[in-house]
Tab-separated table of C-alpha atoms in Angstrom:
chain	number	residue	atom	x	y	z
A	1	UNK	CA	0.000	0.000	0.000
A	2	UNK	CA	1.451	3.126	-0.680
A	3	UNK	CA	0.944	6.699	1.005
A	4	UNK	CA	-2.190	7.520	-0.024
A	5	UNK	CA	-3.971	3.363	0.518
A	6	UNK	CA	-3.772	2.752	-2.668
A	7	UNK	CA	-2.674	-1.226	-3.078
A	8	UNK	CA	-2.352	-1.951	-6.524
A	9	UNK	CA	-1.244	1.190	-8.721
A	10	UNK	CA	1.379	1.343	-11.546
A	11	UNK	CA	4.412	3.793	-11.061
A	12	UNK	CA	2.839	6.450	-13.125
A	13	UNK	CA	-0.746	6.054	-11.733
A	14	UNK	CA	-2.610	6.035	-8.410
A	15	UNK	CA	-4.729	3.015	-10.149
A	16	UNK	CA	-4.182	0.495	-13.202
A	17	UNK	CA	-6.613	0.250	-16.044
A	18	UNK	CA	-9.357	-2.010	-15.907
A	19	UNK	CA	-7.695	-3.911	-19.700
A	20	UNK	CA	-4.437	-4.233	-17.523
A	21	UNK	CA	-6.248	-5.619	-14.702
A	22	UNK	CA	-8.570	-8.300	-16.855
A	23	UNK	CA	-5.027	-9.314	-18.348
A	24	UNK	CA	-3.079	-9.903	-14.935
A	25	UNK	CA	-6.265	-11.478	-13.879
A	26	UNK	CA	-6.955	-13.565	-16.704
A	27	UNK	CA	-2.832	-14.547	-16.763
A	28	UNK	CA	-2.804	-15.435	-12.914
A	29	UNK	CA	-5.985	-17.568	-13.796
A	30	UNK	CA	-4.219	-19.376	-16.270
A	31	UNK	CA	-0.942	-20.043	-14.053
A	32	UNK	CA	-3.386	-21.211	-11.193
A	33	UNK	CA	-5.145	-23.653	-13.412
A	34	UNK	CA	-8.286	-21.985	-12.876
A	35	UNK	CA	-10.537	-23.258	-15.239
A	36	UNK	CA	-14.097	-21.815	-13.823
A	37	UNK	CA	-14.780	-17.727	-15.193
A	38	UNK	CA	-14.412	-16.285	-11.761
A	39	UNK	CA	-13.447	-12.569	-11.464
A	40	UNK	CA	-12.143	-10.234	-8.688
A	41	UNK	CA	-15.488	-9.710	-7.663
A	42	UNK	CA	-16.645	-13.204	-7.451
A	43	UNK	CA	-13.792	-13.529	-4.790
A	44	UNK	CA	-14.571	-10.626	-3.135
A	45	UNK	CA	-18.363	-11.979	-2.453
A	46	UNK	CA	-16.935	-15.347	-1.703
A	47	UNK	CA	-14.513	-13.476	1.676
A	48	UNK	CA	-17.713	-11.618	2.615
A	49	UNK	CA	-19.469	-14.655	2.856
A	50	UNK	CA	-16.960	-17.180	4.459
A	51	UNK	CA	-16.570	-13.862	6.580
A	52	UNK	CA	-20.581	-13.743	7.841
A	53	UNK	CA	-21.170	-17.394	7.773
A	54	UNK	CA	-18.313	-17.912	10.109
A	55	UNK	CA	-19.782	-15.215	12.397
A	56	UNK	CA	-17.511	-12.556	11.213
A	57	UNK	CA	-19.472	-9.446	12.753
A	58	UNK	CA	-21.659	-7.936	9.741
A	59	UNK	CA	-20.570	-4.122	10.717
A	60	UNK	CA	-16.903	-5.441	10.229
A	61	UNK	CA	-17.250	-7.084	6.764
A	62	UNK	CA	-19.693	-4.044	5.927
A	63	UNK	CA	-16.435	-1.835	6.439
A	64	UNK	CA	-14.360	-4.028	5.033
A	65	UNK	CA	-16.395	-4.235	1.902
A	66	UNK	CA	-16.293	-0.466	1.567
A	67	UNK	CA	-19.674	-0.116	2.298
A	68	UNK	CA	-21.149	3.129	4.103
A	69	UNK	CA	-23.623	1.376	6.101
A	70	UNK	CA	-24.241	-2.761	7.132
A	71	UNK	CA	-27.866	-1.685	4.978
A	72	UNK	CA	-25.995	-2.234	1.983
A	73	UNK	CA	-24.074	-5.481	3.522
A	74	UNK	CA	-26.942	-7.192	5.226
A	75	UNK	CA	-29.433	-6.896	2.001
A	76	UNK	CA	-27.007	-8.786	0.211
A	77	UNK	CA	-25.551	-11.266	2.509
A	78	UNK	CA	-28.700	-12.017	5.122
A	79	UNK	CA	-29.360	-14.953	3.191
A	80	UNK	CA	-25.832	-16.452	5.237
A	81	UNK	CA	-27.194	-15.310	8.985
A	82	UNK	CA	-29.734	-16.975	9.376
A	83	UNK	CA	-28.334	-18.736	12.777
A	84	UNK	CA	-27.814	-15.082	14.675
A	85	UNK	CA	-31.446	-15.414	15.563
A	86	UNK	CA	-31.068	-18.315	17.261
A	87	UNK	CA	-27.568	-17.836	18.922
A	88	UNK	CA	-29.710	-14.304	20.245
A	89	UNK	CA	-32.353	-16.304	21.663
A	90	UNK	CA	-30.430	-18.909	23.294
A	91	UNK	CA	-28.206	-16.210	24.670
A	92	UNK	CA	-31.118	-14.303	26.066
A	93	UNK	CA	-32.763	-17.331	27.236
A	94	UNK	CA	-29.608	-18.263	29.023
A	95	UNK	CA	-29.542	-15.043	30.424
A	96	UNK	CA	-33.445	-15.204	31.857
């Protein structure tokens, strides 16, 4: 990361393009064996949702994520939380 939080930039740029992007991507693919058409973003859902169904605390992976509220977060992910009610009601029962 460099001074300003940018990770990936190129010398004369604080970002790269998105063609030189889909080429690194498309060559790490390739040198992975990859064979399924994946992109960044399909990794970047796949962390936010080992994150929450791990119980990963939404409001972290909503910052993480870059998002400006857990709105955003939990309309997209809710689908992987559905235990939280129950780990809330045993804890309050528990608590009773």
């Amino acid at each position: 990361m460099d001074e300003n939080g940018y990770l990936i930039r190129t010398q004369r740029s604080p970002h790269r393009g998105h063609s030189t992007m889909q080429y690194q991507w498309w060559s790490a693919r390739k040198k992975a064996g990859i064979t399924r058409n994946l992109n960044p973003y399909s990794l970047r859902h796949f962390f936010a949702s080992n994150c929450l169904s791990k119980g990963v605390p939404i409001t972290d992976v909503a910052e993480w994520m870059g998002h400006s509220n857990i709105n955003m977060t939990f309309k997209i992910y809710r689908h992987l939380m559905p235990a939280s009610v129950g780990r809330a009601a045993r804890l309050l029962n528990e608590g009773l």
